[in-house]
Amino acid sequence: MVPPPVRRGGQDASGSLGCRPMTTPPYQQYPQGVSDKSKVVAGVLGIVLGGFGVGRFYMGDTKTGVLQLVVTLVTCGFGSLWGVIDGILILINGGVDGQGRPLRD
């Protein structure tokens, strides 16, 4: 008779942890084609921390976020105006996340 496999630290018989992937909780289902990122959060982050590109990093647009950060550093802080204007425009017009889906309201 073969003894059952020993489970240590949450591992299954194959040795993997058996954790479920992190996804949106089932109680927060968004319509198909709509981002799970909020327009309000992206806009406020853009206004408050826009010089660091935080609003764009939140939306998943890392290229523009890095560009905002570099412009702010090169212009000794004056480039942060770009992030503030970007945050205001996101609040007014909305925007898309890094995958091209429209931000939710």
Short mmCIF file of N, CA, C and O in Angstrom, two decimals:
data_model
loop_
_atom_site.label_atom_id
_atom_site.label_comp_id
_atom_site.label_asym_id
_atom_site.label_seq_id
_atom_site.Cartn_x
_atom_site.Cartn_y
_atom_site.Cartn_z
N MET A 1 0.85 -1.16 0.00
CA MET A 1 0.00 0.00 0.00
C MET A 1 0.90 1.24 0.00
O MET A 1 1.86 1.35 0.76
N VAL A 2 0.56 2.24 -0.85
CA VAL A 2 1.35 3.45 -1.00
C VAL A 2 0.75 4.53 -0.11
O VAL A 2 -0.46 4.77 -0.14
N PRO A 3 1.59 5.19 0.72
CA PRO A 3 1.03 6.25 1.59
C PRO A 3 0.62 7.46 0.74
O PRO A 3 1.18 7.71 -0.33
N PRO A 4 -0.36 8.23 1.22
CA PRO A 4 -0.79 9.43 0.47
C PRO A 4 0.33 10.46 0.45
O PRO A 4 1.18 10.50 1.34
N PRO A 5 0.36 11.30 -0.58
CA PRO A 5 1.42 12.31 -0.64
C PRO A 5 1.31 13.30 0.52
O PRO A 5 0.22 13.63 0.97
N VAL A 6 2.47 13.72 0.99
CA VAL A 6 2.53 14.65 2.11
C VAL A 6 2.40 16.07 1.56
O VAL A 6 3.07 16.44 0.61
N ARG A 7 1.52 16.86 2.20
CA ARG A 7 1.34 18.26 1.78
C ARG A 7 2.02 19.15 2.79
O ARG A 7 1.75 19.09 3.97
N ARG A 8 2.92 19.98 2.30
CA ARG A 8 3.64 20.90 3.17
C ARG A 8 3.43 22.32 2.68
O ARG A 8 3.61 22.60 1.51
N GLY A 9 3.07 23.23 3.56
CA GLY A 9 2.97 24.64 3.23
C GLY A 9 1.99 24.96 2.12
O GLY A 9 2.23 25.85 1.33
N GLY A 10 0.90 24.21 2.02
CA GLY A 10 -0.11 24.50 1.01
C GLY A 10 0.20 23.91 -0.36
O GLY A 10 -0.50 24.18 -1.32
N GLN A 11 1.24 23.08 -0.47
CA GLN A 11 1.58 22.50 -1.77
C GLN A 11 0.70 21.30 -2.05
O GLN A 11 0.31 20.57 -1.15
N ASP A 12 0.40 21.11 -3.33
CA ASP A 12 -0.35 19.92 -3.70
C ASP A 12 0.64 18.81 -4.05
O ASP A 12 1.85 18.94 -3.87
N ALA A 13 0.14 17.71 -4.58
CA ALA A 13 0.99 16.55 -4.84
C ALA A 13 2.06 16.84 -5.88
O ALA A 13 3.13 16.25 -5.87
N SER A 14 1.80 17.76 -6.81
CA SER A 14 2.79 18.06 -7.84
C SER A 14 3.89 18.99 -7.34
O SER A 14 4.85 19.24 -8.05
N GLY A 15 3.73 19.55 -6.16
CA GLY A 15 4.74 20.43 -5.61
C GLY A 15 4.45 21.90 -5.79
O GLY A 15 5.14 22.75 -5.28
N SER A 16 3.40 22.23 -6.57
CA SER A 16 3.05 23.64 -6.74
C SER A 16 2.18 24.09 -5.58
O SER A 16 1.59 23.28 -4.87
N LEU A 17 2.09 25.38 -5.41
CA LEU A 17 1.33 25.91 -4.28
C LEU A 17 -0.17 25.77 -4.48
O LEU A 17 -0.92 25.80 -3.52
N GLY A 18 -0.62 25.65 -5.68
CA GLY A 18 -2.04 25.47 -5.92
C GLY A 18 -2.86 26.73 -5.69
O GLY A 18 -4.04 26.66 -5.39
N CYS A 19 -2.22 27.89 -5.77
CA CYS A 19 -2.93 29.15 -5.55
C CYS A 19 -3.70 29.53 -6.80
O CYS A 19 -3.24 29.30 -7.92
N ARG A 20 -4.86 30.12 -6.60
CA ARG A 20 -5.62 30.63 -7.73
C ARG A 20 -4.97 31.92 -8.19
O ARG A 20 -4.44 32.68 -7.38
N PRO A 21 -5.02 32.21 -9.49
CA PRO A 21 -4.45 33.48 -9.96
C PRO A 21 -5.26 34.65 -9.45
O PRO A 21 -6.47 34.54 -9.24
N MET A 22 -4.57 35.78 -9.24
CA MET A 22 -5.26 36.98 -8.75
C MET A 22 -6.04 37.60 -9.90
O MET A 22 -5.48 37.98 -10.92
N THR A 23 -7.33 37.66 -9.75
CA THR A 23 -8.20 38.26 -10.76
C THR A 23 -9.20 39.17 -10.06
O THR A 23 -9.21 39.29 -8.84
N THR A 24 -10.05 39.79 -10.83
CA THR A 24 -11.11 40.61 -10.26
C THR A 24 -12.06 39.69 -9.49
O THR A 24 -12.46 38.66 -10.02
N PRO A 25 -12.41 40.04 -8.26
CA PRO A 25 -13.33 39.20 -7.50
C PRO A 25 -14.64 39.00 -8.25
O PRO A 25 -15.07 39.88 -9.01
N PRO A 26 -15.28 37.85 -8.07
CA PRO A 26 -16.51 37.56 -8.83
C PRO A 26 -17.65 38.54 -8.56
O PRO A 26 -18.53 38.68 -9.39
N TYR A 27 -17.64 39.24 -7.45
CA TYR A 27 -18.72 40.17 -7.16
C TYR A 27 -18.50 41.51 -7.85
O TYR A 27 -19.35 42.37 -7.79
N GLN A 28 -17.36 41.72 -8.49
CA GLN A 28 -17.08 42.97 -9.20
C GLN A 28 -16.95 42.69 -10.69
O GLN A 28 -15.89 42.82 -11.27
N GLN A 29 -18.01 42.32 -11.32
CA GLN A 29 -17.97 42.05 -12.75
C GLN A 29 -18.25 43.34 -13.51
O GLN A 29 -19.21 44.04 -13.24
N TYR A 30 -17.38 43.66 -14.46
CA TYR A 30 -17.53 44.85 -15.28
C TYR A 30 -18.04 44.43 -16.65
O TYR A 30 -17.79 43.32 -17.09
N PRO A 31 -18.73 45.33 -17.33
CA PRO A 31 -19.22 44.98 -18.66
C PRO A 31 -18.06 44.61 -19.59
O PRO A 31 -16.95 45.10 -19.43
N GLN A 32 -18.37 43.75 -20.54
CA GLN A 32 -17.35 43.32 -21.49
C GLN A 32 -16.78 44.51 -22.25
O GLN A 32 -17.51 45.36 -22.73
N GLY A 33 -15.48 44.61 -22.33
CA GLY A 33 -14.83 45.68 -23.06
C GLY A 33 -14.57 46.93 -22.24
O GLY A 33 -14.05 47.90 -22.76
N VAL A 34 -14.93 46.94 -20.95
CA VAL A 34 -14.69 48.10 -20.09
C VAL A 34 -13.56 47.76 -19.13
O VAL A 34 -13.51 46.67 -18.58
N SER A 35 -12.66 48.72 -18.91
CA SER A 35 -11.52 48.50 -18.04
C SER A 35 -11.95 48.36 -16.58
O SER A 35 -13.01 48.85 -16.18
N ASP A 36 -11.13 47.72 -15.79
CA ASP A 36 -11.38 47.66 -14.35
C ASP A 36 -10.77 48.86 -13.63
O ASP A 36 -10.90 49.00 -12.43
N LYS A 37 -10.12 49.75 -14.38
CA LYS A 37 -9.54 50.96 -13.81
C LYS A 37 -10.56 52.09 -13.83
O LYS A 37 -11.35 52.23 -14.76
N SER A 38 -10.55 52.92 -12.80
CA SER A 38 -11.52 54.00 -12.65
C SER A 38 -11.02 55.30 -13.27
O SER A 38 -9.86 55.68 -13.09
N LYS A 39 -11.92 55.99 -13.96
CA LYS A 39 -11.60 57.28 -14.56
C LYS A 39 -11.30 58.31 -13.47
O LYS A 39 -10.39 59.12 -13.60
N VAL A 40 -12.05 58.27 -12.38
CA VAL A 40 -11.88 59.24 -11.30
C VAL A 40 -10.52 59.05 -10.61
O VAL A 40 -9.80 60.02 -10.37
N VAL A 41 -10.17 57.81 -10.33
CA VAL A 41 -8.88 57.54 -9.68
C VAL A 41 -7.73 57.96 -10.59
O VAL A 41 -6.78 58.61 -10.14
N ALA A 42 -7.81 57.63 -11.87
CA ALA A 42 -6.75 58.00 -12.81
C ALA A 42 -6.63 59.52 -12.92
O ALA A 42 -5.52 60.07 -12.95
N GLY A 43 -7.75 60.23 -12.95
CA GLY A 43 -7.72 61.68 -13.06
C GLY A 43 -7.16 62.35 -11.82
O GLY A 43 -6.34 63.26 -11.92
N VAL A 44 -7.57 61.89 -10.64
CA VAL A 44 -7.08 62.48 -9.39
C VAL A 44 -5.58 62.19 -9.22
O VAL A 44 -4.82 63.06 -8.81
N LEU A 45 -5.16 60.97 -9.55
CA LEU A 45 -3.73 60.67 -9.48
C LEU A 45 -2.94 61.53 -10.46
O LEU A 45 -1.83 61.98 -10.16
N GLY A 46 -3.53 61.79 -11.63
CA GLY A 46 -2.87 62.64 -12.61
C GLY A 46 -2.73 64.07 -12.12
O GLY A 46 -1.72 64.72 -12.36
N ILE A 47 -3.75 64.57 -11.44
CA ILE A 47 -3.70 65.94 -10.93
C ILE A 47 -2.72 66.06 -9.76
O ILE A 47 -1.89 66.96 -9.72
N VAL A 48 -2.81 65.13 -8.83
CA VAL A 48 -2.00 65.22 -7.61
C VAL A 48 -0.54 64.83 -7.85
O VAL A 48 0.37 65.52 -7.42
N LEU A 49 -0.33 63.72 -8.55
CA LEU A 49 1.02 63.20 -8.75
C LEU A 49 1.37 63.09 -10.24
O LEU A 49 2.16 62.23 -10.64
N GLY A 50 0.80 63.96 -11.05
CA GLY A 50 0.97 63.88 -12.49
C GLY A 50 2.39 64.06 -12.96
O GLY A 50 2.79 63.48 -13.97
N GLY A 51 3.17 64.83 -12.25
CA GLY A 51 4.56 65.03 -12.64
C GLY A 51 5.37 63.76 -12.58
O GLY A 51 6.39 63.63 -13.26
N PHE A 52 4.94 62.81 -11.79
CA PHE A 52 5.63 61.53 -11.68
C PHE A 52 5.01 60.47 -12.58
O PHE A 52 5.43 59.32 -12.58
N GLY A 53 3.96 60.83 -13.33
CA GLY A 53 3.32 59.90 -14.25
C GLY A 53 2.46 58.85 -13.57
O GLY A 53 2.13 57.84 -14.19
N VAL A 54 2.08 59.07 -12.32
CA VAL A 54 1.37 58.04 -11.55
C VAL A 54 0.01 57.71 -12.17
O VAL A 54 -0.38 56.54 -12.21
N GLY A 55 -0.70 58.70 -12.68
CA GLY A 55 -2.00 58.44 -13.30
C GLY A 55 -1.86 57.53 -14.50
O GLY A 55 -2.67 56.61 -14.71
N ARG A 56 -0.83 57.75 -15.30
CA ARG A 56 -0.61 56.90 -16.48
C ARG A 56 -0.11 55.51 -16.08
O ARG A 56 -0.47 54.52 -16.70
N PHE A 57 0.73 55.43 -15.05
CA PHE A 57 1.15 54.11 -14.56
C PHE A 57 -0.06 53.33 -14.06
O PHE A 57 -0.17 52.13 -14.30
N TYR A 58 -0.97 53.99 -13.37
CA TYR A 58 -2.19 53.34 -12.87
C TYR A 58 -3.01 52.79 -14.03
O TYR A 58 -3.55 51.69 -13.95
N MET A 59 -3.11 53.55 -15.12
CA MET A 59 -3.90 53.13 -16.27
C MET A 59 -3.21 52.04 -17.08
O MET A 59 -3.83 51.42 -17.94
N GLY A 60 -1.95 51.78 -16.82
CA GLY A 60 -1.21 50.76 -17.55
C GLY A 60 -0.46 51.30 -18.75
O GLY A 60 0.07 50.54 -19.55
N ASP A 61 -0.41 52.61 -18.89
CA ASP A 61 0.28 53.26 -20.00
C ASP A 61 1.67 53.67 -19.51
O ASP A 61 1.94 54.84 -19.24
N THR A 62 2.58 52.69 -19.40
CA THR A 62 3.88 52.95 -18.80
C THR A 62 4.76 53.85 -19.65
O THR A 62 5.56 54.62 -19.11
N LYS A 63 4.63 53.78 -20.97
CA LYS A 63 5.48 54.61 -21.83
C LYS A 63 5.21 56.09 -21.58
O LYS A 63 6.14 56.88 -21.40
N THR A 64 3.94 56.47 -21.54
CA THR A 64 3.60 57.87 -21.28
C THR A 64 3.94 58.26 -19.85
O THR A 64 4.38 59.38 -19.58
N GLY A 65 3.78 57.34 -18.90
CA GLY A 65 4.14 57.62 -17.51
C GLY A 65 5.61 57.91 -17.35
O GLY A 65 6.00 58.86 -16.66
N VAL A 66 6.46 57.11 -17.99
CA VAL A 66 7.90 57.35 -17.93
C VAL A 66 8.24 58.67 -18.62
O VAL A 66 9.08 59.44 -18.14
N LEU A 67 7.59 58.95 -19.74
CA LEU A 67 7.84 60.20 -20.45
C LEU A 67 7.47 61.41 -19.60
O LEU A 67 8.20 62.40 -19.56
N GLN A 68 6.33 61.33 -18.87
CA GLN A 68 5.94 62.43 -17.98
C GLN A 68 6.98 62.60 -16.88
O GLN A 68 7.33 63.74 -16.52
N LEU A 69 7.47 61.53 -16.34
CA LEU A 69 8.48 61.59 -15.29
C LEU A 69 9.78 62.22 -15.80
O LEU A 69 10.36 63.10 -15.16
N VAL A 70 10.22 61.81 -16.98
CA VAL A 70 11.47 62.34 -17.54
C VAL A 70 11.32 63.83 -17.84
O VAL A 70 12.22 64.63 -17.54
N VAL A 71 10.19 64.23 -18.43
CA VAL A 71 9.98 65.64 -18.74
C VAL A 71 9.97 66.47 -17.46
O VAL A 71 10.54 67.57 -17.42
N THR A 72 9.36 65.97 -16.41
CA THR A 72 9.34 66.69 -15.14
C THR A 72 10.75 66.86 -14.58
O THR A 72 11.11 67.93 -14.09
N LEU A 73 11.55 65.80 -14.65
CA LEU A 73 12.91 65.88 -14.12
C LEU A 73 13.80 66.80 -14.96
O LEU A 73 14.58 67.58 -14.42
N VAL A 74 13.68 66.72 -16.28
CA VAL A 74 14.52 67.53 -17.15
C VAL A 74 14.19 69.02 -17.04
O VAL A 74 15.08 69.86 -17.09
N THR A 75 12.90 69.33 -16.84
CA THR A 75 12.50 70.74 -16.76
C THR A 75 12.48 71.26 -15.33
O THR A 75 11.89 72.31 -15.07
N CYS A 76 13.08 70.54 -14.41
CA CYS A 76 13.16 70.93 -13.00
C CYS A 76 11.79 71.16 -12.38
O CYS A 76 11.58 72.07 -11.58
N GLY A 77 10.81 70.36 -12.76
CA GLY A 77 9.48 70.42 -12.15
C GLY A 77 8.43 71.12 -12.98
O GLY A 77 7.24 70.93 -12.75
N PHE A 78 8.83 71.95 -13.94
CA PHE A 78 7.84 72.66 -14.74
C PHE A 78 7.03 71.72 -15.64
O PHE A 78 5.91 72.01 -16.01
N GLY A 79 7.59 70.58 -15.97
CA GLY A 79 6.90 69.61 -16.81
C GLY A 79 5.76 68.91 -16.11
O GLY A 79 4.95 68.24 -16.74
N SER A 80 5.66 69.09 -14.79
CA SER A 80 4.56 68.45 -14.06
C SER A 80 3.21 69.05 -14.44
O SER A 80 2.18 68.46 -14.18
N LEU A 81 3.24 70.21 -15.10
CA LEU A 81 2.01 70.80 -15.59
C LEU A 81 1.34 69.88 -16.61
O LEU A 81 0.11 69.82 -16.69
N TRP A 82 2.13 69.13 -17.37
CA TRP A 82 1.58 68.17 -18.32
C TRP A 82 0.72 67.14 -17.58
O TRP A 82 -0.39 66.81 -18.02
N GLY A 83 1.20 66.62 -16.46
CA GLY A 83 0.43 65.63 -15.70
C GLY A 83 -0.85 66.20 -15.13
O GLY A 83 -1.88 65.52 -15.10
N VAL A 84 -0.82 67.45 -14.69
CA VAL A 84 -2.03 68.09 -14.15
C VAL A 84 -3.07 68.25 -15.25
O VAL A 84 -4.25 67.91 -15.07
N ILE A 85 -2.65 68.74 -16.40
CA ILE A 85 -3.58 68.91 -17.52
C ILE A 85 -4.10 67.55 -17.99
O ILE A 85 -5.29 67.39 -18.29
N ASP A 86 -3.23 66.55 -18.02
CA ASP A 86 -3.63 65.21 -18.41
C ASP A 86 -4.68 64.65 -17.45
O ASP A 86 -5.66 64.04 -17.88
N GLY A 87 -4.49 64.87 -16.15
CA GLY A 87 -5.47 64.40 -15.17
C GLY A 87 -6.82 65.07 -15.33
O GLY A 87 -7.87 64.43 -15.22
N ILE A 88 -6.81 66.37 -15.61
CA ILE A 88 -8.07 67.09 -15.83
C ILE A 88 -8.78 66.56 -17.07
O ILE A 88 -9.99 66.33 -17.06
N LEU A 89 -8.02 66.34 -18.15
CA LEU A 89 -8.62 65.83 -19.37
C LEU A 89 -9.18 64.42 -19.19
O LEU A 89 -10.20 64.07 -19.78
N ILE A 90 -8.51 63.60 -18.39
CA ILE A 90 -9.03 62.26 -18.11
C ILE A 90 -10.34 62.34 -17.35
O ILE A 90 -11.29 61.61 -17.63
N LEU A 91 -10.43 63.27 -16.39
CA LEU A 91 -11.69 63.43 -15.65
C LEU A 91 -12.82 63.92 -16.55
O LEU A 91 -13.96 63.49 -16.41
N ILE A 92 -12.51 64.80 -17.49
CA ILE A 92 -13.55 65.37 -18.35
C ILE A 92 -13.92 64.42 -19.48
O ILE A 92 -15.10 64.12 -19.69
N ASN A 93 -12.92 63.95 -20.21
CA ASN A 93 -13.18 63.16 -21.42
C ASN A 93 -13.11 61.66 -21.22
O ASN A 93 -13.53 60.91 -22.09
N GLY A 94 -12.56 61.21 -20.13
CA GLY A 94 -12.32 59.79 -19.96
C GLY A 94 -11.01 59.42 -20.63
O GLY A 94 -10.20 60.28 -20.98
N GLY A 95 -10.81 58.17 -20.85
CA GLY A 95 -9.58 57.71 -21.48
C GLY A 95 -9.62 56.21 -21.64
O GLY A 95 -10.65 55.57 -21.40
N VAL A 96 -8.52 55.65 -22.05
CA VAL A 96 -8.42 54.20 -22.20
C VAL A 96 -7.25 53.69 -21.38
O VAL A 96 -6.30 54.41 -21.10
N ASP A 97 -7.33 52.42 -20.97
CA ASP A 97 -6.24 51.84 -20.20
C ASP A 97 -5.15 51.35 -21.14
O ASP A 97 -5.20 51.58 -22.35
N GLY A 98 -4.18 50.67 -20.61
CA GLY A 98 -3.06 50.21 -21.40
C GLY A 98 -3.42 49.17 -22.45
O GLY A 98 -2.66 48.93 -23.38
N GLN A 99 -4.60 48.57 -22.33
CA GLN A 99 -5.05 47.56 -23.28
C GLN A 99 -6.08 48.11 -24.26
O GLN A 99 -6.67 47.37 -25.03
N GLY A 100 -6.31 49.43 -24.21
CA GLY A 100 -7.22 50.06 -25.16
C GLY A 100 -8.68 50.03 -24.77
O GLY A 100 -9.54 50.43 -25.55
N ARG A 101 -9.00 49.58 -23.56
CA ARG A 101 -10.39 49.53 -23.11
C ARG A 101 -10.75 50.86 -22.43
O ARG A 101 -9.93 51.43 -21.72
N PRO A 102 -11.96 51.36 -22.62
CA PRO A 102 -12.35 52.61 -21.96
C PRO A 102 -12.40 52.47 -20.45
O PRO A 102 -12.80 51.41 -19.93
N LEU A 103 -11.98 53.53 -19.74
CA LEU A 103 -12.02 53.51 -18.27
C LEU A 103 -13.46 53.54 -17.80
O LEU A 103 -14.33 54.17 -18.42
N ARG A 104 -13.71 52.88 -16.67
CA ARG A 104 -15.07 52.89 -16.13
C ARG A 104 -15.31 54.19 -15.36
O ARG A 104 -14.36 54.82 -14.88
N ASP A 105 -16.57 54.56 -15.24
CA ASP A 105 -16.93 55.80 -14.53
C ASP A 105 -16.84 55.62 -13.04
O ASP A 105 -16.98 54.60 -12.49
#
